[in-house]
mmCIF file of C-alpha atoms in Angstrom:
data_model
loop_
_atom_site.group_PDB
_atom_site.id
_atom_site.type_symbol
_atom_site.label_atom_id
_atom_site.label_comp_id
_atom_site.label_asym_id
_atom_site.label_seq_id
_atom_site.Cartn_x
_atom_site.Cartn_y
_atom_site.Cartn_z
ATOM 1 C CA UNK A 1 -28.997 4.374 11.520
ATOM 2 C CA UNK A 2 -27.738 6.422 8.588
ATOM 3 C CA UNK A 3 -26.227 3.935 6.118
ATOM 4 C CA UNK A 4 -24.121 4.886 3.105
ATOM 5 C CA UNK A 5 -23.063 2.449 0.390
ATOM 6 C CA UNK A 6 -19.867 3.410 -1.417
ATOM 7 C CA UNK A 7 -17.308 1.813 -3.694
ATOM 8 C CA UNK A 8 -13.650 1.901 -2.748
ATOM 9 C CA UNK A 9 -12.887 4.748 -5.139
ATOM 10 C CA UNK A 10 -15.823 6.770 -3.766
ATOM 11 C CA UNK A 11 -14.184 7.066 -0.346
ATOM 12 C CA UNK A 12 -12.937 10.621 0.128
ATOM 13 C CA UNK A 13 -12.132 10.221 3.813
ATOM 14 C CA UNK A 14 -12.106 7.503 6.431
ATOM 15 C CA UNK A 15 -15.605 7.118 7.895
ATOM 16 C CA UNK A 16 -16.008 6.685 11.629
ATOM 17 C CA UNK A 17 -17.561 3.231 11.213
ATOM 18 C CA UNK A 18 -16.913 1.144 8.107
ATOM 19 C CA UNK A 19 -18.256 -2.258 7.116
ATOM 20 C CA UNK A 20 -16.231 -3.662 4.248
ATOM 21 C CA UNK A 21 -18.198 -6.257 2.293
ATOM 22 C CA UNK A 22 -16.739 -8.927 0.028
ATOM 23 C CA UNK A 23 -19.073 -11.893 -0.375
ATOM 24 C CA UNK A 24 -17.296 -13.707 -3.216
ATOM 25 C CA UNK A 25 -14.969 -14.446 -1.709
ATOM 26 C CA UNK A 26 -12.517 -12.653 0.593
ATOM 27 C CA UNK A 27 -14.577 -12.282 3.734
ATOM 28 C CA UNK A 28 -16.372 -15.587 3.354
ATOM 29 C CA UNK A 29 -12.892 -17.115 3.189
ATOM 30 C CA UNK A 30 -11.725 -15.127 6.217
ATOM 31 C CA UNK A 31 -14.677 -16.390 8.255
ATOM 32 C CA UNK A 32 -13.926 -19.963 7.254
ATOM 33 C CA UNK A 33 -10.284 -19.522 8.227
ATOM 34 C CA UNK A 34 -11.350 -18.402 11.710
ATOM 35 C CA UNK A 35 -13.812 -21.282 11.974
ATOM 36 C CA UNK A 36 -10.946 -23.612 11.062
ATOM 37 C CA UNK A 37 -8.890 -22.249 13.936
ATOM 38 C CA UNK A 38 -6.931 -19.262 12.600
ATOM 39 C CA UNK A 39 -5.921 -16.808 15.319
ATOM 40 C CA UNK A 40 -5.681 -13.733 13.135
ATOM 41 C CA UNK A 41 -5.558 -12.642 9.501
ATOM 42 C CA UNK A 42 -3.097 -10.045 8.265
ATOM 43 C CA UNK A 43 -4.507 -8.109 5.302
ATOM 44 C CA UNK A 44 -1.630 -7.535 2.889
ATOM 45 C CA UNK A 45 -1.394 -4.581 0.519
ATOM 46 C CA UNK A 46 0.287 -6.552 -2.267
ATOM 47 C CA UNK A 47 1.369 -10.030 -3.270
ATOM 48 C CA UNK A 48 4.966 -9.002 -2.640
ATOM 49 C CA UNK A 49 4.109 -7.886 0.904
ATOM 50 C CA UNK A 50 2.280 -11.162 1.525
ATOM 51 C CA UNK A 51 5.317 -13.145 0.421
ATOM 52 C CA UNK A 52 7.652 -10.933 2.464
ATOM 53 C CA UNK A 53 5.559 -11.462 5.584
ATOM 54 C CA UNK A 54 5.535 -15.186 4.938
ATOM 55 C CA UNK A 55 9.325 -15.152 4.513
ATOM 56 C CA UNK A 56 9.764 -13.365 7.854
ATOM 57 C CA UNK A 57 7.275 -15.654 9.569
ATOM 58 C CA UNK A 58 7.614 -19.151 8.054
ATOM 59 C CA UNK A 59 4.875 -20.511 10.325
ATOM 60 C CA UNK A 60 2.323 -18.092 8.853
ATOM 61 C CA UNK A 61 0.053 -19.225 6.016
ATOM 62 C CA UNK A 62 -0.502 -17.082 2.932
ATOM 63 C CA UNK A 63 -3.420 -17.116 0.503
ATOM 64 C CA UNK A 64 -4.343 -15.175 -2.617
ATOM 65 C CA UNK A 65 -6.875 -14.882 -5.409
ATOM 66 C CA UNK A 66 -6.481 -16.922 -8.555
ATOM 67 C CA UNK A 67 -4.533 -20.130 -9.154
ATOM 68 C CA UNK A 68 -1.970 -21.608 -6.750
ATOM 69 C CA UNK A 69 1.388 -19.835 -6.819
ATOM 70 C CA UNK A 70 4.834 -20.437 -5.313
ATOM 71 C CA UNK A 71 5.108 -19.149 -1.753
ATOM 72 C CA UNK A 72 1.352 -19.260 -1.118
ATOM 73 C CA UNK A 73 -0.195 -22.051 0.909
ATOM 74 C CA UNK A 74 -3.666 -21.949 -0.586
ATOM 75 C CA UNK A 75 -6.091 -19.810 -2.579
ATOM 76 C CA UNK A 76 -9.077 -17.611 -1.821
ATOM 77 C CA UNK A 77 -11.709 -20.361 -1.891
ATOM 78 C CA UNK A 78 -14.009 -21.301 0.997
ATOM 79 C CA UNK A 79 -14.560 -24.724 -0.534
ATOM 80 C CA UNK A 80 -10.843 -25.446 -0.402
ATOM 81 C CA UNK A 81 -10.231 -23.804 2.988
ATOM 82 C CA UNK A 82 -12.831 -25.816 4.862
ATOM 83 C CA UNK A 83 -10.564 -28.883 4.831
ATOM 84 C CA UNK A 84 -7.495 -27.047 6.175
ATOM 85 C CA UNK A 85 -6.593 -26.955 9.863
ATOM 86 C CA UNK A 86 -5.529 -23.395 10.699
ATOM 87 C CA UNK A 87 -5.322 -24.116 14.432
ATOM 88 C CA UNK A 88 -3.609 -21.173 16.127
ATOM 89 C CA UNK A 89 -2.043 -19.949 12.887
ATOM 90 C CA UNK A 90 -1.707 -16.475 11.436
ATOM 91 C CA UNK A 91 -3.007 -16.156 7.877
ATOM 92 C CA UNK A 92 -1.832 -13.532 5.389
ATOM 93 C CA UNK A 93 -4.563 -12.665 2.887
ATOM 94 C CA UNK A 94 -4.287 -10.649 -0.328
ATOM 95 C CA UNK A 95 -7.272 -10.401 -2.644
ATOM 96 C CA UNK A 96 -8.352 -8.242 -5.541
ATOM 97 C CA UNK A 97 -11.101 -6.313 -3.769
ATOM 98 C CA UNK A 98 -11.774 -7.253 -0.141
ATOM 99 C CA UNK A 99 -8.367 -6.584 1.358
ATOM 100 C CA UNK A 100 -8.048 -3.436 -0.756
ATOM 101 C CA UNK A 101 -11.336 -2.123 0.649
ATOM 102 C CA UNK A 102 -10.339 -2.821 4.234
ATOM 103 C CA UNK A 103 -6.994 -1.093 3.851
ATOM 104 C CA UNK A 104 -8.756 1.916 2.305
ATOM 105 C CA UNK A 105 -10.551 2.559 5.617
ATOM 106 C CA UNK A 106 -7.761 1.575 7.999
ATOM 107 C CA UNK A 107 -7.974 4.989 9.711
ATOM 108 C CA UNK A 108 -11.619 4.447 10.695
ATOM 109 C CA UNK A 109 -12.372 4.045 14.391
ATOM 110 C CA UNK A 110 -14.232 0.777 13.736
ATOM 111 C CA UNK A 111 -13.680 -1.472 10.719
ATOM 112 C CA UNK A 112 -15.746 -4.617 10.252
ATOM 113 C CA UNK A 113 -15.220 -7.052 7.410
ATOM 114 C CA UNK A 114 -18.359 -8.882 6.396
ATOM 115 C CA UNK A 115 -20.198 -11.308 4.152
ATOM 116 C CA UNK A 116 -23.444 -13.257 4.429
ATOM 117 C CA UNK A 117 -21.904 -15.931 6.654
ATOM 118 C CA UNK A 118 -21.387 -13.374 9.451
ATOM 119 C CA UNK A 119 -24.276 -11.022 8.649
ATOM 120 C CA UNK A 120 -26.250 -11.248 11.887
ATOM 121 C CA UNK A 121 -23.169 -11.089 14.116
ATOM 122 C CA UNK A 122 -22.042 -8.000 12.196
ATOM 123 C CA UNK A 123 -25.468 -6.355 12.546
ATOM 124 C CA UNK A 124 -25.578 -7.216 16.237
ATOM 125 C CA UNK A 125 -22.165 -5.659 16.837
ATOM 126 C CA UNK A 126 -23.320 -2.483 15.094
ATOM 127 C CA UNK A 127 -26.418 -2.444 17.292
ATOM 128 C CA UNK A 128 -24.313 -3.006 20.399
ATOM 129 C CA UNK A 129 -22.002 -0.139 19.484
ATOM 130 C CA UNK A 130 -24.975 2.127 18.818
ATOM 131 C CA UNK A 131 -23.522 3.342 15.542
ATOM 132 C CA UNK A 132 -25.569 6.250 14.185
ATOM 133 C CA UNK A 133 -23.762 6.433 10.857
ATOM 134 C CA UNK A 134 -22.214 3.490 9.034
ATOM 135 C CA UNK A 135 -20.440 3.413 5.687
ATOM 136 C CA UNK A 136 -20.692 0.114 3.855
ATOM 137 C CA UNK A 137 -17.818 -0.353 1.424
ATOM 138 C CA UNK A 138 -19.006 -2.329 -1.609
ATOM 139 C CA UNK A 139 -15.687 -3.739 -2.780
ATOM 140 C CA UNK A 140 -16.454 -5.616 -5.990
ATOM 141 C CA UNK A 141 -16.718 -4.169 -9.491
ATOM 142 C CA UNK A 142 -15.840 -0.624 -8.398
ATOM 143 C CA UNK A 143 -18.792 -0.514 -6.045
ATOM 144 C CA UNK A 144 -21.299 -2.076 -8.436
ATOM 145 C CA UNK A 145 -21.048 -5.742 -7.385
ATOM 146 C CA UNK A 146 -24.628 -6.682 -6.585
ATOM 147 C CA UNK A 147 -23.668 -9.575 -4.302
ATOM 148 C CA UNK A 148 -21.739 -7.144 -2.091
ATOM 149 C CA UNK A 149 -24.385 -4.417 -2.251
ATOM 150 C CA UNK A 150 -27.144 -6.920 -1.468
ATOM 151 C CA UNK A 151 -25.223 -8.191 1.559
ATOM 152 C CA UNK A 152 -24.475 -4.654 2.735
ATOM 153 C CA UNK A 153 -28.130 -3.661 2.430
ATOM 154 C CA UNK A 154 -29.200 -6.818 4.228
ATOM 155 C CA UNK A 155 -26.855 -6.154 7.153
ATOM 156 C CA UNK A 156 -27.995 -2.521 7.319
ATOM 157 C CA UNK A 157 -31.620 -3.667 7.433
ATOM 158 C CA UNK A 158 -30.837 -6.256 10.093
ATOM 159 C CA UNK A 159 -29.416 -3.564 12.364
ATOM 160 C CA UNK A 160 -32.861 -2.009 12.718
ATOM 161 C CA UNK A 161 -35.166 -4.870 11.684
ATOM 162 C CA UNK A 162 -34.015 -8.140 13.190
ATOM 163 C CA UNK A 163 -36.636 -10.229 11.381
ATOM 164 C CA UNK A 164 -35.568 -9.165 7.884
ATOM 165 C CA UNK A 165 -35.929 -12.021 5.372
ATOM 166 C CA UNK A 166 -32.678 -12.792 3.588
ATOM 167 C CA UNK A 167 -34.259 -14.498 0.575
ATOM 168 C CA UNK A 168 -34.469 -11.520 -1.795
ATOM 169 C CA UNK A 169 -30.941 -10.394 -0.955
ATOM 170 C CA UNK A 170 -29.581 -13.893 -1.521
ATOM 171 C CA UNK A 171 -31.336 -14.119 -4.890
ATOM 172 C CA UNK A 172 -29.557 -10.965 -6.005
ATOM 173 C CA UNK A 173 -26.240 -12.392 -4.898
ATOM 174 C CA UNK A 174 -26.931 -15.708 -6.615
ATOM 175 C CA UNK A 175 -27.731 -13.860 -9.847
ATOM 176 C CA UNK A 176 -24.641 -11.664 -9.682
ATOM 177 C CA UNK A 177 -21.815 -11.531 -12.171
ATOM 178 C CA UNK A 178 -19.379 -12.866 -9.581
ATOM 179 C CA UNK A 179 -21.542 -15.917 -8.896
ATOM 180 C CA UNK A 180 -21.767 -16.644 -12.617
ATOM 181 C CA UNK A 181 -18.015 -16.317 -13.084
ATOM 182 C CA UNK A 182 -17.331 -18.667 -10.187
ATOM 183 C CA UNK A 183 -19.918 -21.200 -11.345
ATOM 184 C CA UNK A 184 -18.729 -21.114 -14.956
ATOM 185 C CA UNK A 185 -15.049 -21.440 -14.136
ATOM 186 C CA UNK A 186 -14.136 -17.992 -15.452
ATOM 187 C CA UNK A 187 -12.129 -17.383 -12.287
ATOM 188 C CA UNK A 188 -9.284 -19.632 -11.217
ATOM 189 C CA UNK A 189 -8.653 -21.153 -7.810
ATOM 190 C CA UNK A 190 -12.317 -22.125 -7.426
ATOM 191 C CA UNK A 191 -14.081 -25.025 -5.723
ATOM 192 C CA UNK A 192 -17.493 -26.154 -7.053
ATOM 193 C CA UNK A 193 -19.083 -25.383 -3.682
ATOM 194 C CA UNK A 194 -17.777 -21.810 -3.439
ATOM 195 C CA UNK A 195 -20.960 -20.030 -4.530
ATOM 196 C CA UNK A 196 -23.178 -22.087 -2.211
ATOM 197 C CA UNK A 197 -20.821 -21.507 0.711
ATOM 198 C CA UNK A 198 -20.817 -17.765 0.032
ATOM 199 C CA UNK A 199 -24.616 -17.728 0.165
ATOM 200 C CA UNK A 200 -24.964 -19.339 3.598
ATOM 201 C CA UNK A 201 -26.509 -16.813 5.971
ATOM 202 C CA UNK A 202 -25.260 -16.554 9.566
ATOM 203 C CA UNK A 203 -23.196 -19.724 9.430
ATOM 204 C CA UNK A 204 -20.761 -18.295 11.975
ATOM 205 C CA UNK A 205 -21.513 -16.566 15.309
ATOM 206 C CA UNK A 206 -18.800 -13.940 15.144
ATOM 207 C CA UNK A 207 -18.175 -10.584 13.545
ATOM 208 C CA UNK A 208 -14.743 -9.763 12.145
ATOM 209 C CA UNK A 209 -12.970 -6.646 13.389
ATOM 210 C CA UNK A 210 -9.896 -5.169 11.685
ATOM 211 C CA UNK A 211 -7.431 -2.987 13.594
ATOM 212 C CA UNK A 212 -3.936 -1.666 13.052
ATOM 213 C CA UNK A 213 -1.305 -3.649 14.937
ATOM 214 C CA UNK A 214 2.366 -2.701 14.494
ATOM 215 C CA UNK A 215 1.706 -1.080 11.081
ATOM 216 C CA UNK A 216 -0.227 -4.119 9.844
ATOM 217 C CA UNK A 217 -3.992 -4.342 9.431
ATOM 218 C CA UNK A 218 -5.087 -7.390 11.383
ATOM 219 C CA UNK A 219 -8.480 -9.058 11.270
ATOM 220 C CA UNK A 220 -9.759 -10.997 14.291
ATOM 221 C CA UNK A 221 -13.048 -12.737 15.126
ATOM 222 C CA UNK A 222 -15.316 -11.070 17.666
ATOM 223 C CA UNK A 223 -17.768 -13.542 19.185
ATOM 224 C CA UNK A 224 -21.349 -12.302 19.375
ATOM 225 C CA UNK A 225 -23.546 -14.531 21.564
ATOM 226 C CA UNK A 226 -27.162 -14.843 20.505
ATOM 227 C CA UNK A 227 -29.728 -12.739 22.394
ATOM 228 C CA UNK A 228 -30.856 -15.828 24.307
ATOM 229 C CA UNK A 229 -27.286 -16.621 25.278
ATOM 230 C CA UNK A 230 -27.402 -19.778 23.167
ATOM 231 C CA UNK A 231 -25.010 -19.801 20.266
ATOM 232 C CA UNK A 232 -26.134 -21.959 17.330
ATOM 233 C CA UNK A 233 -22.513 -22.533 16.371
ATOM 234 C CA UNK A 234 -20.207 -23.264 19.285
ATOM 235 C CA UNK A 235 -17.895 -20.370 20.024
ATOM 236 C CA UNK A 236 -15.228 -22.973 20.703
ATOM 237 C CA UNK A 237 -14.772 -23.007 16.934
ATOM 238 C CA UNK A 238 -12.982 -19.652 17.345
ATOM 239 C CA UNK A 239 -9.428 -20.003 18.569
#
């Protein structure tokens, strides 16, 4: 598999297959929302669009980066989301990097959103699709975020080498600027467990596929059973 690793601003055209990586924290949060029962996640282009969607659909739940704000139900923190029941709900998500990266490749034929918690399921879906060329979009720090690059490189390796050890990739993520900012309280809307939750490998047995639906980019879980047919995390967690 030919893998390219690009920042959002490096994208000159929509690749055929794109894996958009945001470890800390957009696509760790998205995975947790699905595990907590969310049906789908609408990736908003702006805070104003998120609030407008929420206004048109009062039963939807909206979340954003940073501190709590009027109109938003919660913030972009896996530690905070894990106690929320999203059963059957639609979530509107707007973040600084992850949602921006996904929207930048919305014309791609296949868009996956990924983090460490769905790494193996993402790699398995790429193997299943037989993708010869994959562009990994490293969303943080204009393409230089080492936690996102490490995760992207780990997933790329897992596509061809299923026994790849995650330890070195996780160390890079743990030592990243984003991890330090979360741990030190530089960022707002943070739970003390956020970094640890972002560094859990293969916690969830699904990949996350984004497609255009009625002019909106919508993210949904895509269950990927284990090769033995036994799923370590019950697929019933996905609603």
